[in-house]
Short mmCIF file of C-alpha atoms in Angstrom, two decimals:
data_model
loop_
_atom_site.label_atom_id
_atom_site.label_comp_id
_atom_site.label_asym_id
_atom_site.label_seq_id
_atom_site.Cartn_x
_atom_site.Cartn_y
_atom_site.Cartn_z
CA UNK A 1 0.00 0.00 0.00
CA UNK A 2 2.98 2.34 1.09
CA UNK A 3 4.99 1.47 -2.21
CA UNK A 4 1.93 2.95 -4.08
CA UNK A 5 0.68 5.87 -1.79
CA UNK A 6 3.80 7.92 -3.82
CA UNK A 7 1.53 7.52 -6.67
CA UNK A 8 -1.20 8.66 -5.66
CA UNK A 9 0.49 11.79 -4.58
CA UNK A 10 2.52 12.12 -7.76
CA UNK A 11 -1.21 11.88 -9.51
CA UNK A 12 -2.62 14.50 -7.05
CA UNK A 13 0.44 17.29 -8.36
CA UNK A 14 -0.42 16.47 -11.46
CA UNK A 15 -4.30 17.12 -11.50
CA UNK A 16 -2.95 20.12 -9.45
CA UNK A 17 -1.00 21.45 -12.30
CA UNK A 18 -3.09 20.51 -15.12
CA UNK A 19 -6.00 22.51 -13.22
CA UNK A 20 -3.60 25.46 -12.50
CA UNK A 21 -1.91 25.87 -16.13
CA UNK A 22 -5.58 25.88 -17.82
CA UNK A 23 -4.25 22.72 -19.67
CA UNK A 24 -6.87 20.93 -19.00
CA UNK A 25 -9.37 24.22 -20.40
CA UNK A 26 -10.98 23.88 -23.92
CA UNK A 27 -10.18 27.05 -24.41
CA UNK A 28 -6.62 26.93 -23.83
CA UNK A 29 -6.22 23.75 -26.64
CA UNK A 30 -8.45 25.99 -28.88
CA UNK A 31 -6.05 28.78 -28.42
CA UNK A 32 -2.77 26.29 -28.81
CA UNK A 33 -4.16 25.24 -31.88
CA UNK A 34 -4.84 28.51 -33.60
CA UNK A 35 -1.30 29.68 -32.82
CA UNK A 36 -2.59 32.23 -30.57
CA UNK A 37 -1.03 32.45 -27.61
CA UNK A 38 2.41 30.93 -26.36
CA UNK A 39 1.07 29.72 -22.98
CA UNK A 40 0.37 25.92 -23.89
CA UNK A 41 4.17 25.57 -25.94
CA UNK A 42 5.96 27.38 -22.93
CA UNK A 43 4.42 24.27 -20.85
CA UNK A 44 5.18 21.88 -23.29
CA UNK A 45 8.54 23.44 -23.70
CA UNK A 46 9.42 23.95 -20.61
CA UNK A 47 8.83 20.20 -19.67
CA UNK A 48 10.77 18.56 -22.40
CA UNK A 49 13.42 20.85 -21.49
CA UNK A 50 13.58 19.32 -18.37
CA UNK A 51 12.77 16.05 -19.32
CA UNK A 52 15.72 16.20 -21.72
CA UNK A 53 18.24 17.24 -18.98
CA UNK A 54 16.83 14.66 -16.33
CA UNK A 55 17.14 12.12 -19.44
CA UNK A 56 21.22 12.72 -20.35
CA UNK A 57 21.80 13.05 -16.61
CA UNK A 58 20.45 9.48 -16.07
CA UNK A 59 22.36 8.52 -19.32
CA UNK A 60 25.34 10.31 -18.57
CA UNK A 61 25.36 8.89 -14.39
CA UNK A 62 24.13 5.40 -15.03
CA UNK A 63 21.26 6.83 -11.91
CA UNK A 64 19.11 4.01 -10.47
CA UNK A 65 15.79 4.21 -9.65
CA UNK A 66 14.14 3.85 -6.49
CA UNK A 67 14.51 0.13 -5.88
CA UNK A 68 18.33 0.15 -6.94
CA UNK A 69 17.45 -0.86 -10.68
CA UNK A 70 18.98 0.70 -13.79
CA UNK A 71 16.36 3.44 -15.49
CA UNK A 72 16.32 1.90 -18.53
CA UNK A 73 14.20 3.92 -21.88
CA UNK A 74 13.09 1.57 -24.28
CA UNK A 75 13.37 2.83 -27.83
CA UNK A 76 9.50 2.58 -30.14
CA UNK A 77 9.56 0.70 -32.68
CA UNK A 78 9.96 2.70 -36.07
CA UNK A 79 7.09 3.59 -38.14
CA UNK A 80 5.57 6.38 -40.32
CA UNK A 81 1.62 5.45 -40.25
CA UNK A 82 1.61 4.46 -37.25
CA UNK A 83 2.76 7.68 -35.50
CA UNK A 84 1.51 9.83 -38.48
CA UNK A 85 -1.87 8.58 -38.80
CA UNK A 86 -2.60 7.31 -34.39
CA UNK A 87 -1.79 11.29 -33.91
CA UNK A 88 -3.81 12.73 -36.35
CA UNK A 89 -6.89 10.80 -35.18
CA UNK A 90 -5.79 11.58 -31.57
CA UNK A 91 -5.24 15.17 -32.87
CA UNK A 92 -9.00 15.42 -34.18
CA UNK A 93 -10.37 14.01 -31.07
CA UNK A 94 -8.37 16.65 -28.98
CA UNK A 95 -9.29 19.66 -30.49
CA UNK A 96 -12.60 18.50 -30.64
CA UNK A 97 -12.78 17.63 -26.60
CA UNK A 98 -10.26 19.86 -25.58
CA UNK A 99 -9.17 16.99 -23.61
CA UNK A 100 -6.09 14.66 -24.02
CA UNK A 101 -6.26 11.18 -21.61
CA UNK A 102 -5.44 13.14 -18.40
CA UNK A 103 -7.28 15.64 -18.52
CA UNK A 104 -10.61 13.95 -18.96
CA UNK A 105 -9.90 12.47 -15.95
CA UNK A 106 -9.02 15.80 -14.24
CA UNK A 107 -11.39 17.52 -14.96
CA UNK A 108 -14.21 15.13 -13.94
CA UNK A 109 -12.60 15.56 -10.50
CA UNK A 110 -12.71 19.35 -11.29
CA UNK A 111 -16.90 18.81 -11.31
CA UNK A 112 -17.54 18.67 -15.10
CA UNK A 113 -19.45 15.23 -14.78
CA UNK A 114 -19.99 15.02 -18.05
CA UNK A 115 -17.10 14.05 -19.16
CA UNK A 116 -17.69 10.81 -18.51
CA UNK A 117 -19.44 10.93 -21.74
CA UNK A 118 -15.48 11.61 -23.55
CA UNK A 119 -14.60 8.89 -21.37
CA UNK A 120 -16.83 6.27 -22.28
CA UNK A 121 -15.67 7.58 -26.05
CA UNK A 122 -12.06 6.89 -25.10
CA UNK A 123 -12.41 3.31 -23.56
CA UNK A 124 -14.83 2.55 -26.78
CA UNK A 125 -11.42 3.68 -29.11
CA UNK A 126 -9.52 1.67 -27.06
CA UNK A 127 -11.34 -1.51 -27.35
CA UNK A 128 -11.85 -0.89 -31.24
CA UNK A 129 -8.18 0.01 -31.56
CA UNK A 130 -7.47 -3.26 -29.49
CA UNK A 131 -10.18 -5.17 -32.16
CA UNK A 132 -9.01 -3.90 -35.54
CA UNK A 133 -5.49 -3.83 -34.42
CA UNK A 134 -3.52 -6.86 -36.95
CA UNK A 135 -5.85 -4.80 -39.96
CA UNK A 136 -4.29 -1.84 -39.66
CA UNK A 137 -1.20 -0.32 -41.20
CA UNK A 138 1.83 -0.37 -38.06
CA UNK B 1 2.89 31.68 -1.33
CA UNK B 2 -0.52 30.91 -0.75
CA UNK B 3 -1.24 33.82 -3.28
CA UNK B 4 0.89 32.14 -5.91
CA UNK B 5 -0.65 29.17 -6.19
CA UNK B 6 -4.59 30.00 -5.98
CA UNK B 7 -3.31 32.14 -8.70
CA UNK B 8 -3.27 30.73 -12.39
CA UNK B 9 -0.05 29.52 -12.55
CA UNK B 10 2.39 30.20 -15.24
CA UNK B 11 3.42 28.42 -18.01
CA UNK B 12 7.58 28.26 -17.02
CA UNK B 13 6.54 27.36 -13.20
CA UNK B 14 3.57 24.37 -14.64
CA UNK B 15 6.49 23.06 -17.08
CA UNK B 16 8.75 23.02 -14.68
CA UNK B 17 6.13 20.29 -12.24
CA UNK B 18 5.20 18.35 -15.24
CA UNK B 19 8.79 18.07 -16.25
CA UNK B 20 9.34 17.32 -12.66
CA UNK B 21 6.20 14.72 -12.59
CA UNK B 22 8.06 12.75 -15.50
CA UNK B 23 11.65 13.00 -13.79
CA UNK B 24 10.04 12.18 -10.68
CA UNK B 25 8.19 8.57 -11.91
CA UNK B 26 11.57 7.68 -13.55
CA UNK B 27 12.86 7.67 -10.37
CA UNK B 28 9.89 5.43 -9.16
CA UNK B 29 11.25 2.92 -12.35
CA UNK B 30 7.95 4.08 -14.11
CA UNK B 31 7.49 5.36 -17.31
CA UNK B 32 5.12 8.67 -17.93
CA UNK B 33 2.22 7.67 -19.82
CA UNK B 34 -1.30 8.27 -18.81
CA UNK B 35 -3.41 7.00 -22.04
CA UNK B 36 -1.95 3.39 -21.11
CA UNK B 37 -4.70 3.25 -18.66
CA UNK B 38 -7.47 3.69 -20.83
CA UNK B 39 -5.95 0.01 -22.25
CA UNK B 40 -5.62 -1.67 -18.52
CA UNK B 41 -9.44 -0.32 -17.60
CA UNK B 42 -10.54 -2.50 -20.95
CA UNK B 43 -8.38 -5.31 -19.94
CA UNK B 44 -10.50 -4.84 -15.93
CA UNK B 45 -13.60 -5.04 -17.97
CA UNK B 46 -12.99 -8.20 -20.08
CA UNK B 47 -11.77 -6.66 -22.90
CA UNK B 48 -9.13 -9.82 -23.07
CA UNK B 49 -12.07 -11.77 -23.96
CA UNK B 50 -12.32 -9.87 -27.34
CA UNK B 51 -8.98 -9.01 -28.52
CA UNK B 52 -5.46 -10.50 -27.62
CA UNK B 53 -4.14 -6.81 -27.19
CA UNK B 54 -5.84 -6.40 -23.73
CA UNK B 55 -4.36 -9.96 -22.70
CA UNK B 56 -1.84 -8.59 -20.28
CA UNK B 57 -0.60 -8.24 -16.52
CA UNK B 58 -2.48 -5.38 -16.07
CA UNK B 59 -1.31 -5.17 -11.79
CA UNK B 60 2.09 -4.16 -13.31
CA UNK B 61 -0.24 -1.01 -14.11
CA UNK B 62 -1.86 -0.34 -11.00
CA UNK B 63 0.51 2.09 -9.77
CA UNK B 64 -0.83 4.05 -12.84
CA UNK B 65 -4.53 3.53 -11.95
CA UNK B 66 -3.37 4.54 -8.38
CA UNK B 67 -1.87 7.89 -10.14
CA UNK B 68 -4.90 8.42 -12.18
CA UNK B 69 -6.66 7.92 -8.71
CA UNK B 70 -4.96 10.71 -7.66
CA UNK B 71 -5.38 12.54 -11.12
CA UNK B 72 -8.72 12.62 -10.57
CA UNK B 73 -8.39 14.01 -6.35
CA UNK B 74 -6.06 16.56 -7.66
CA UNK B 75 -8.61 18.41 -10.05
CA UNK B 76 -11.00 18.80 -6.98
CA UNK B 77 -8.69 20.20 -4.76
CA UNK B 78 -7.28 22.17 -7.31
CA UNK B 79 -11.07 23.81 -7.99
CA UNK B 80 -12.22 23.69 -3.96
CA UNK B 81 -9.30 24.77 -1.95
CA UNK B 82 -6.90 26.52 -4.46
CA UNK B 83 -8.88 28.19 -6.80
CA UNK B 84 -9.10 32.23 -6.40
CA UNK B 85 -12.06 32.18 -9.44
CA UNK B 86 -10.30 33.19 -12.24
CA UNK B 87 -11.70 33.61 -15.68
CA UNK B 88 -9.22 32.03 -18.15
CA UNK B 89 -7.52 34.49 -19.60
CA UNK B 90 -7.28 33.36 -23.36
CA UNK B 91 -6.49 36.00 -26.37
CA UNK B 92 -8.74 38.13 -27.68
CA UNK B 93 -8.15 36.51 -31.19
CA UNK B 94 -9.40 33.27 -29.83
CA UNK B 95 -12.35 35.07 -27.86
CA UNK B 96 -13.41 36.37 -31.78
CA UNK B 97 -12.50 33.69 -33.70
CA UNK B 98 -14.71 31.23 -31.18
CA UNK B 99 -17.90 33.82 -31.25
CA UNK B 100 -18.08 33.43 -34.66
CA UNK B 101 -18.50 29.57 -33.82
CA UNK B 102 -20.79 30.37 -31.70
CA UNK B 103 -18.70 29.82 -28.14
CA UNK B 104 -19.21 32.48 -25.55
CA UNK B 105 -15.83 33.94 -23.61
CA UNK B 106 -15.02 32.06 -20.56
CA UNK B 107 -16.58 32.55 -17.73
CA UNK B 108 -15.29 29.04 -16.29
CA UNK B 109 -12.67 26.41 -17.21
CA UNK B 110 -14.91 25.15 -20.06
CA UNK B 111 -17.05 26.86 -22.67
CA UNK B 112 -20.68 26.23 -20.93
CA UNK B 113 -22.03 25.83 -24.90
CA UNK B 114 -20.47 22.46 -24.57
CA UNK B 115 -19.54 21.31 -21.12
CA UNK B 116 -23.04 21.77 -19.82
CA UNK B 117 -25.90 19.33 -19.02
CA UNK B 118 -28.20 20.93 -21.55
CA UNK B 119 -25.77 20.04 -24.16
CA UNK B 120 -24.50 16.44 -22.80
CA UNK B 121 -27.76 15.28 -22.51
CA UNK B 122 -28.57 16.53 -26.30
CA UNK B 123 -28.57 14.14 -28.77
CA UNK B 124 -25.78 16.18 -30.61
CA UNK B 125 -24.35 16.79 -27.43
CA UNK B 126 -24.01 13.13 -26.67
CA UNK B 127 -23.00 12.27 -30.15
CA UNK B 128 -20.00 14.88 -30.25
CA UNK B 129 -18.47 14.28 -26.70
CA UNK B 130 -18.46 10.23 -27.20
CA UNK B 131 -17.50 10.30 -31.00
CA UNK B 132 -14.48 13.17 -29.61
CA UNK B 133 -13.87 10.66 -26.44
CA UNK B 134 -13.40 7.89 -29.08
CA UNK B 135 -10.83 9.82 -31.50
CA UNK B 136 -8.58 10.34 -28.37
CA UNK B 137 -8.55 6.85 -27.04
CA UNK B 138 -8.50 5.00 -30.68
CA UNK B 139 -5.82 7.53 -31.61
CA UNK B 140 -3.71 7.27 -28.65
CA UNK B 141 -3.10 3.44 -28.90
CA UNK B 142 -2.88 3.69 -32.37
CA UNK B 143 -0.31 5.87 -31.76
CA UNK B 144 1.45 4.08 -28.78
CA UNK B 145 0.75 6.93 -26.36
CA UNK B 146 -0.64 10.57 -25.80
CA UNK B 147 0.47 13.93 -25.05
CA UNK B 148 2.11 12.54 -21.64
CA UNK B 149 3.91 9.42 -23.96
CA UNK B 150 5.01 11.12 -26.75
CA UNK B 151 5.36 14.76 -26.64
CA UNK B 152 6.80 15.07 -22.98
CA UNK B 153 8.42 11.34 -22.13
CA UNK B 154 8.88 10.77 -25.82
CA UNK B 155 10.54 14.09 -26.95
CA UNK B 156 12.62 13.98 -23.48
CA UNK B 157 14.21 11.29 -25.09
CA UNK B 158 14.90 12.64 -28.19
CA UNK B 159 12.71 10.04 -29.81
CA UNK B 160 11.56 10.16 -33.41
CA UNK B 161 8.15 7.88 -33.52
CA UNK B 162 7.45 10.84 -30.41
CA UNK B 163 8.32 13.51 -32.77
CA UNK B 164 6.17 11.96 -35.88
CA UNK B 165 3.23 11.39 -33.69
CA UNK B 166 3.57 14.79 -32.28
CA UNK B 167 3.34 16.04 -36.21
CA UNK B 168 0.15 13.96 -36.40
CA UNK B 169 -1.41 15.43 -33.13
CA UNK B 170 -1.19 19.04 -35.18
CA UNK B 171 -2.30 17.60 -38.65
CA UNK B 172 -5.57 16.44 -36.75
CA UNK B 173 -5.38 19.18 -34.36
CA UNK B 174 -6.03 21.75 -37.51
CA UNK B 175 -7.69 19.84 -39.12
CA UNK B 176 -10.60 19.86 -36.51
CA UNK B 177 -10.08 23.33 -35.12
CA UNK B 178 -10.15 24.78 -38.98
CA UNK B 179 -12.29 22.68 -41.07
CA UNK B 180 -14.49 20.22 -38.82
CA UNK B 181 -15.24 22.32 -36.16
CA UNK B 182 -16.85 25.17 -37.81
CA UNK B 183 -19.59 22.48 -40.17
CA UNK B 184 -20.19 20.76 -36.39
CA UNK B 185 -20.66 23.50 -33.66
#
């Protein structure tokens, strides 16, 4: 229970944040997407930026994770449809929603209880991704 | 302090936690990837029973449910306790370019023309938010992973599926916001 109470917490900071930066606001995708405002880049940015240090300094350092074990970052497979055409239909659906995975889920703890509505639409994409998956192009 | 963070934050200091989030669950010998539990709740519901894809040891992924768990917490206490009611404070090109859609300014989070009962309980209302939902989660495992996967973990590590599926995210992205959008609303 204790080893995954730190997740819960880690999950809490991030609804926290989402909430805070308006990334989880319709509007704020709509504006992102019309090239508008630099407020949802300078978060996207900013976070690969730091991702991208953290990432050589493990490299670099050989750093081990909690339990002693090598952090290890498994390279995707290559593929253009794949990438190309899974994000543009993700792409569609998030402009539409204004909502990527997380922030469904935020902001139905935010109080819009209708989300669950995008969310049933997500598991359904799921299970027909999981369904069609050997037809389509990888 | 206290002032600070009922405030909106900004974007340098809410890239800064997310890019902390992901450093922080490497640590934890996780990987950053929230869409992957859209996948594990299907496998929960008997989704293995369909399709060999959800036939996997989906405990490995309950710290992730746990972290959506708290996902989920941190959006309320974000709204009760450190929320000082601020209007989101989009441009005033997106304010005009969404009135002539027919979307009000903010005067919440969401636009009320869509995130409202009235609408979710419409038949187009219900029609648009599941058919959206289902873009999202179909795209997402199509695409091995989300926003989270790809354009923060993914691009972290300099990786070039991330950066393709990160191109795709804006060709659909425009697509909808330019040419869907406006026939639909």
């Amino acid at each position: 229970m204790l080893k995954l109470f730190k997740f819960l917490i880690t999950g809490i900071l991030f609804g926290i944040v989402m909430t805070k930066s308006e990334a989880i606001s319709w509007f704020r995708i709509q504006e992102m997407f019309r090239f508008q405002s630099f407020h949802m880049y300078g978060i996207i940015f900013t976070a690969v930026a730091i991702g991208l240090l953290g990432v050589q300094i493990i490299k670099r350092f050989n750093v081990r994770d909690i339990g002693g074990n090598p952090i290890i970052f498994n390279p995707k497979d290559m593929s253009i449809p794949r990438y190309l055409i899974g994000g543009t239909i993700f792409g569609l659906g998030w402009a539409m929603t204004g909502a990527c995975p997380g922030p469904m889920f935020v902001n139905f703890g935010y109080g819009y209880g209708m989300m669950v509505l995008i969310i049933i639409g997500a598991l359904a994409g799921t299970l027909m991704y999981g369904v069609l998956r050997k037809r389509l192009p990888h | 302090m206290i002032d600070f963070l009922i405030k909106p934050w900004p974007w340098h200091f809410s890239g800064l936690v997310i890019g902390l989030i992901m450093m922080v669950l490497l640590f934890f010998g996780k990987s950053f990837g929230f869409s992957a539990n859209l996948r594990t709740i299907c496998t929960i519901a008997g989704g293995d029973k369909i399709a060999d894809f959800f036939k996997f040891d989906w405990k490995k992924q309950t710290w992730n449910l746990v972290f959506l768990g708290g996902a989920v917490l941190g959006g309320f206490i974000a709204n009760q306790f450190l929320s000082d009611g601020s209007i989101v404070a989009i441009s005033e090109n997106t304010i005009a370019d969404l009135a002539a859609l027919g979307i009000s300014a903010p005067t919440e989070i969401q636009p009320t023309e869509i995130f409202s009962w009235d609408f979710a309980t419409s038949f187009k209302g219900i029609l648009f938010l599941i058919i959206g939902g289902f873009l999202v989660g179909f795209g997402a495992r199509y695409a091995g992973g989300c926003t989270s996967g790809h354009a923060i973990s993914g691009l972290s590590d300099l990786q070039l599926p991330s950066l393709i599926a990160v191109v795709g995210f804006f060709i659909g992205g425009l697509l909808m916001t330019y040419l869907i959008l406006p026939l639909i609303l």
